[in-house]
Amino acid sequence: MTDKFAIFGNPVAQSKSPQIHDQFAAQFDLDIDYQRIYSTEAQFADDLAMFFSNGAIGCNVTAPFKEQAFQACDQLTEKARRARAVNTVFRQQDGTLLGHNSDGVGLVTDIVDNKLVAIRDKNIMILGAGGATRGILEPIIAMQPATITLANRTVSKAQSLANEFSDIYSIQVTSTEQPEYQNAPDLLINATSASLSAAVPVTDANLIGTHTVCYDLSYSADPTAFLKWAAEHGATQCIDGKGMLVEQAANSFSLWTSHSPVTKEVITWLEHNCTQQV
Ligand code: ATR
């Protein structure tokens, strides 16, 4: 029997998830049907319930439905609970819906395993304090960095987010406009939505040391505005979010099928088949 999966989003036509999951399924000779489902805020809860009542096994959820999916699930993994957002839903044996968030695992796997960049004992700065940052914080903290600094345009939002994680880590907070820090970070992650408008969220070029690796959660066929800026100011390595996209998909796929796909060739495929900024 064909196992049914989907990605819910709005827009969703640009999503590469169907091709990514089809490539994973081929590695294990699995017969899957992975669709794109366009929904609306008013319809999302009903569309999700209908999808699973028709026997589907799992789905991914992208913008703008991750918070609604968080509300709709019966149970949550610790990562989804911390993220307050769900990008992966799994229908369990008893029919209940488990909500998970694989974004942060995807990021950390890409940084540490694929790009061979250490997080443990390193100084990390994250730009942005919205949903994307909340989604990646727990897996980054789990890697035991020396320091984490959240820099945001609206400092109070960074402070609230730091407070949410104060039971597991002491996060420092500063402004993207006039950032305060001791040394240039080892790893500078752009988790703002600035790339979507081709804006660079910081201007302080001293944030980039000769040892600084820059990672943008966004990606496009060409380097993002942030990564162009980082390269111009001497970042030692510039990485965009294509590897994260494939790794978060692999983590979802493992939850649904108990198979761990090999990602290297799928990342290479995405690098050659990426047309749009995400
Ligand atoms: P997401 O779910 O993608 O994280 P979000 O919750 O709206 O989206 O958060 C967007 C983040 O990008 C915020 O941290 C925002 O800063 P503010 O909190 O000050 O609004 C940040 N951001 C967006 N555009 C930016 C820009 N041009 N420069 C700097 N930061 C920007």
PDB file of N, CA and C in Angstrom, residues 6-54:
ATOM      1  N   ALA A   6       2.489  14.641   3.204  1.00  0.00           N
ATOM      2  CA  ALA A   6       2.273  15.924   2.532  1.00  0.00           C
ATOM      3  C   ALA A   6       3.028  17.022   3.255  1.00  0.00           C
ATOM      4  N   ILE A   7       3.134  18.171   2.575  1.00  0.00           N
ATOM      5  CA  ILE A   7       3.552  19.399   3.245  1.00  0.00           C
ATOM      6  C   ILE A   7       2.420  20.398   3.115  1.00  0.00           C
ATOM      7  N   PHE A   8       2.039  21.002   4.250  1.00  0.00           N
ATOM      8  CA  PHE A   8       1.031  22.067   4.275  1.00  0.00           C
ATOM      9  C   PHE A   8       1.762  23.408   4.306  1.00  0.00           C
ATOM     10  N   GLY A   9       1.320  24.350   3.483  1.00  0.00           N
ATOM     11  CA  GLY A   9       1.917  25.681   3.502  1.00  0.00           C
ATOM     12  C   GLY A   9       1.065  26.664   2.729  1.00  0.00           C
ATOM     13  N   ASN A  10       1.470  27.925   2.779  1.00  0.00           N
ATOM     14  CA  ASN A  10       0.795  28.975   2.015  1.00  0.00           C
ATOM     15  C   ASN A  10       1.770  30.146   1.892  1.00  0.00           C
ATOM     16  N   PRO A  11       2.517  30.233   0.818  1.00  0.00           N
ATOM     17  CA  PRO A  11       2.442  29.416  -0.392  1.00  0.00           C
ATOM     18  C   PRO A  11       3.121  28.060  -0.175  1.00  0.00           C
ATOM     19  N   VAL A  12       2.901  27.140  -1.106  1.00  0.00           N
ATOM     20  CA  VAL A  12       3.521  25.817  -0.968  1.00  0.00           C
ATOM     21  C   VAL A  12       4.037  25.281  -2.308  1.00  0.00           C
ATOM     22  N   ALA A  13       3.665  25.960  -3.400  1.00  0.00           N
ATOM     23  CA  ALA A  13       4.042  25.463  -4.737  1.00  0.00           C
ATOM     24  C   ALA A  13       5.561  25.373  -4.906  1.00  0.00           C
ATOM     25  N   GLN A  14       6.297  26.250  -4.175  1.00  0.00           N
ATOM     26  CA  GLN A  14       7.752  26.296  -4.326  1.00  0.00           C
ATOM     27  C   GLN A  14       8.463  25.209  -3.535  1.00  0.00           C
ATOM     28  N   SER A  15       7.736  24.495  -2.690  1.00  0.00           N
ATOM     29  CA  SER A  15       8.386  23.573  -1.745  1.00  0.00           C
ATOM     30  C   SER A  15       9.097  22.422  -2.452  1.00  0.00           C
ATOM     31  N   LYS A  16      10.314  22.154  -2.011  1.00  0.00           N
ATOM     32  CA  LYS A  16      11.101  21.036  -2.559  1.00  0.00           C
ATOM     33  C   LYS A  16      10.884  19.766  -1.746  1.00  0.00           C
ATOM     34  N   SER A  17      10.063  19.826  -0.699  1.00  0.00           N
ATOM     35  CA  SER A  17       9.926  18.665   0.185  1.00  0.00           C
ATOM     36  C   SER A  17       9.463  17.404  -0.549  1.00  0.00           C
ATOM     37  N   PRO A  18       8.501  17.488  -1.495  1.00  0.00           N
ATOM     38  CA  PRO A  18       8.105  16.244  -2.170  1.00  0.00           C
ATOM     39  C   PRO A  18       9.282  15.547  -2.859  1.00  0.00           C
ATOM     40  N   GLN A  19      10.106  16.323  -3.577  1.00  0.00           N
ATOM     41  CA  GLN A  19      11.244  15.697  -4.266  1.00  0.00           C
ATOM     42  C   GLN A  19      12.265  15.146  -3.268  1.00  0.00           C
ATOM     43  N   ILE A  20      12.453  15.868  -2.159  1.00  0.00           N
ATOM     44  CA  ILE A  20      13.423  15.401  -1.152  1.00  0.00           C
ATOM     45  C   ILE A  20      12.941  14.066  -0.565  1.00  0.00           C
ATOM     46  N   HIS A  21      11.663  14.014  -0.166  1.00  0.00           N
ATOM     47  CA  HIS A  21      11.159  12.782   0.457  1.00  0.00           C
ATOM     48  C   HIS A  21      11.062  11.633  -0.550  1.00  0.00           C
ATOM     49  N   ASP A  22      10.779  11.948  -1.803  1.00  0.00           N
ATOM     50  CA  ASP A  22      10.767  10.885  -2.820  1.00  0.00           C
ATOM     51  C   ASP A  22      12.168  10.265  -2.950  1.00  0.00           C
ATOM     52  N   GLN A  23      13.198  11.107  -2.863  1.00  0.00           N
ATOM     53  CA  GLN A  23      14.565  10.571  -2.952  1.00  0.00           C
ATOM     54  C   GLN A  23      14.910   9.723  -1.728  1.00  0.00           C
ATOM     55  N   PHE A  24      14.446  10.151  -0.558  1.00  0.00           N
ATOM     56  CA  PHE A  24      14.669   9.331   0.647  1.00  0.00           C
ATOM     57  C   PHE A  24      13.962   7.976   0.497  1.00  0.00           C
ATOM     58  N   ALA A  25      12.707   8.013   0.068  1.00  0.00           N
ATOM     59  CA  ALA A  25      11.915   6.776  -0.036  1.00  0.00           C
ATOM     60  C   ALA A  25      12.576   5.796  -1.001  1.00  0.00           C
ATOM     61  N   ALA A  26      13.153   6.328  -2.089  1.00  0.00           N
ATOM     62  CA  ALA A  26      13.799   5.459  -3.086  1.00  0.00           C
ATOM     63  C   ALA A  26      14.983   4.705  -2.473  1.00  0.00           C
ATOM     64  N   GLN A  27      15.628   5.312  -1.470  1.00  0.00           N
ATOM     65  CA  GLN A  27      16.769   4.638  -0.834  1.00  0.00           C
ATOM     66  C   GLN A  27      16.349   3.344  -0.132  1.00  0.00           C
ATOM     67  N   PHE A  28      15.075   3.254   0.251  1.00  0.00           N
ATOM     68  CA  PHE A  28      14.601   2.082   1.009  1.00  0.00           C
ATOM     69  C   PHE A  28      13.522   1.310   0.245  1.00  0.00           C
ATOM     70  N   ASP A  29      13.350   1.654  -1.045  1.00  0.00           N
ATOM     71  CA  ASP A  29      12.318   0.989  -1.866  1.00  0.00           C
ATOM     72  C   ASP A  29      10.933   1.153  -1.273  1.00  0.00           C
ATOM     73  N   LEU A  30      10.694   2.295  -0.657  1.00  0.00           N
ATOM     74  CA  LEU A  30       9.367   2.537  -0.071  1.00  0.00           C
ATOM     75  C   LEU A  30       8.477   3.198  -1.108  1.00  0.00           C
ATOM     76  N   ASP A  31       7.212   2.816  -1.091  1.00  0.00           N
ATOM     77  CA  ASP A  31       6.236   3.378  -2.023  1.00  0.00           C
ATOM     78  C   ASP A  31       5.494   4.490  -1.284  1.00  0.00           C
ATOM     79  N   ILE A  32       5.839   5.762  -1.569  1.00  0.00           N
ATOM     80  CA  ILE A  32       5.169   6.863  -0.861  1.00  0.00           C
ATOM     81  C   ILE A  32       4.518   7.832  -1.847  1.00  0.00           C
ATOM     82  N   ASP A  33       3.512   8.528  -1.339  1.00  0.00           N
ATOM     83  CA  ASP A  33       2.850   9.584  -2.107  1.00  0.00           C
ATOM     84  C   ASP A  33       2.938  10.835  -1.245  1.00  0.00           C
ATOM     85  N   TYR A  34       3.805  11.795  -1.626  1.00  0.00           N
ATOM     86  CA  TYR A  34       4.040  13.005  -0.826  1.00  0.00           C
ATOM     87  C   TYR A  34       3.547  14.221  -1.630  1.00  0.00           C
ATOM     88  N   GLN A  35       2.481  14.836  -1.162  1.00  0.00           N
ATOM     89  CA  GLN A  35       1.820  15.933  -1.885  1.00  0.00           C
ATOM     90  C   GLN A  35       2.098  17.294  -1.247  1.00  0.00           C
ATOM     91  N   ARG A  36       1.875  18.355  -2.026  1.00  0.00           N
ATOM     92  CA  ARG A  36       1.834  19.717  -1.475  1.00  0.00           C
ATOM     93  C   ARG A  36       0.370  20.055  -1.204  1.00  0.00           C
ATOM     94  N   ILE A  37       0.065  20.576  -0.017  1.00  0.00           N
ATOM     95  CA  ILE A  37      -1.316  20.970   0.278  1.00  0.00           C
ATOM     96  C   ILE A  37      -1.350  22.451   0.649  1.00  0.00           C
ATOM     97  N   TYR A  38      -2.036  23.216  -0.181  1.00  0.00           N
ATOM     98  CA  TYR A  38      -2.223  24.645   0.061  1.00  0.00           C
ATOM     99  C   TYR A  38      -3.392  24.796   1.032  1.00  0.00           C
ATOM    100  N   SER A  39      -3.217  25.567   2.086  1.00  0.00           N
ATOM    101  CA  SER A  39      -4.310  25.768   3.030  1.00  0.00           C
ATOM    102  C   SER A  39      -4.411  27.250   3.393  1.00  0.00           C
ATOM    103  N   THR A  40      -5.354  27.562   4.269  1.00  0.00           N
ATOM    104  CA  THR A  40      -5.500  28.933   4.770  1.00  0.00           C
ATOM    105  C   THR A  40      -5.608  28.854   6.289  1.00  0.00           C
ATOM    106  N   GLU A  41      -5.416  29.978   6.964  1.00  0.00           N
ATOM    107  CA  GLU A  41      -5.479  29.956   8.431  1.00  0.00           C
ATOM    108  C   GLU A  41      -6.834  29.456   8.898  1.00  0.00           C
ATOM    109  N   ALA A  42      -7.896  29.855   8.200  1.00  0.00           N
ATOM    110  CA  ALA A  42      -9.244  29.440   8.614  1.00  0.00           C
ATOM    111  C   ALA A  42      -9.465  27.951   8.404  1.00  0.00           C
ATOM    112  N   GLN A  43      -8.830  27.390   7.394  1.00  0.00           N
ATOM    113  CA  GLN A  43      -9.076  25.998   7.010  1.00  0.00           C
ATOM    114  C   GLN A  43      -8.077  24.995   7.565  1.00  0.00           C
ATOM    115  N   PHE A  44      -6.944  25.497   8.065  1.00  0.00           N
ATOM    116  CA  PHE A  44      -5.829  24.594   8.349  1.00  0.00           C
ATOM    117  C   PHE A  44      -6.203  23.432   9.279  1.00  0.00           C
ATOM    118  N   ALA A  45      -6.859  23.728  10.402  1.00  0.00           N
ATOM    119  CA  ALA A  45      -7.169  22.659  11.377  1.00  0.00           C
ATOM    120  C   ALA A  45      -8.043  21.584  10.741  1.00  0.00           C
ATOM    121  N   ASP A  46      -9.034  22.002   9.965  1.00  0.00           N
ATOM    122  CA  ASP A  46      -9.914  21.034   9.295  1.00  0.00           C
ATOM    123  C   ASP A  46      -9.150  20.254   8.218  1.00  0.00           C
ATOM    124  N   ASP A  47      -8.311  20.958   7.463  1.00  0.00           N
ATOM    125  CA  ASP A  47      -7.554  20.292   6.397  1.00  0.00           C
ATOM    126  C   ASP A  47      -6.617  19.223   6.987  1.00  0.00           C
ATOM    127  N   LEU A  48      -6.013  19.563   8.117  1.00  0.00           N
ATOM    128  CA  LEU A  48      -5.087  18.621   8.761  1.00  0.00           C
ATOM    129  C   LEU A  48      -5.854  17.385   9.254  1.00  0.00           C
ATOM    130  N   ALA A  49      -6.994  17.625   9.909  1.00  0.00           N
ATOM    131  CA  ALA A  49      -7.799  16.510  10.432  1.00  0.00           C
ATOM    132  C   ALA A  49      -8.277  15.614   9.293  1.00  0.00           C
ATOM    133  N   MET A  50      -8.704  16.229   8.197  1.00  0.00           N
ATOM    134  CA  MET A  50      -9.191  15.479   7.030  1.00  0.00           C
ATOM    135  C   MET A  50      -8.067  14.617   6.443  1.00  0.00           C
ATOM    136  N   PHE A  51      -6.887  15.209   6.353  1.00  0.00           N
ATOM    137  CA  PHE A  51      -5.726  14.502   5.791  1.00  0.00           C
ATOM    138  C   PHE A  51      -5.452  13.219   6.576  1.00  0.00           C
ATOM    139  N   PHE A  52      -5.464  13.331   7.909  1.00  0.00           N
ATOM    140  CA  PHE A  52      -5.153  12.153   8.717  1.00  0.00           C
ATOM    141  C   PHE A  52      -6.338  11.189   8.804  1.00  0.00           C
ATOM    142  N   SER A  53      -7.553  11.695   8.708  1.00  0.00           N
ATOM    143  CA  SER A  53      -8.702  10.777   8.759  1.00  0.00           C
ATOM    144  C   SER A  53      -8.750   9.922   7.487  1.00  0.00           C
ATOM    145  N   ASN A  54      -8.041  10.385   6.435  1.00  0.00           N
ATOM    146  CA  ASN A  54      -7.968   9.596   5.199  1.00  0.00           C
ATOM    147  C   ASN A  54      -6.804   8.603   5.211  1.00  0.00           C
TER     148      ASN A  54
END
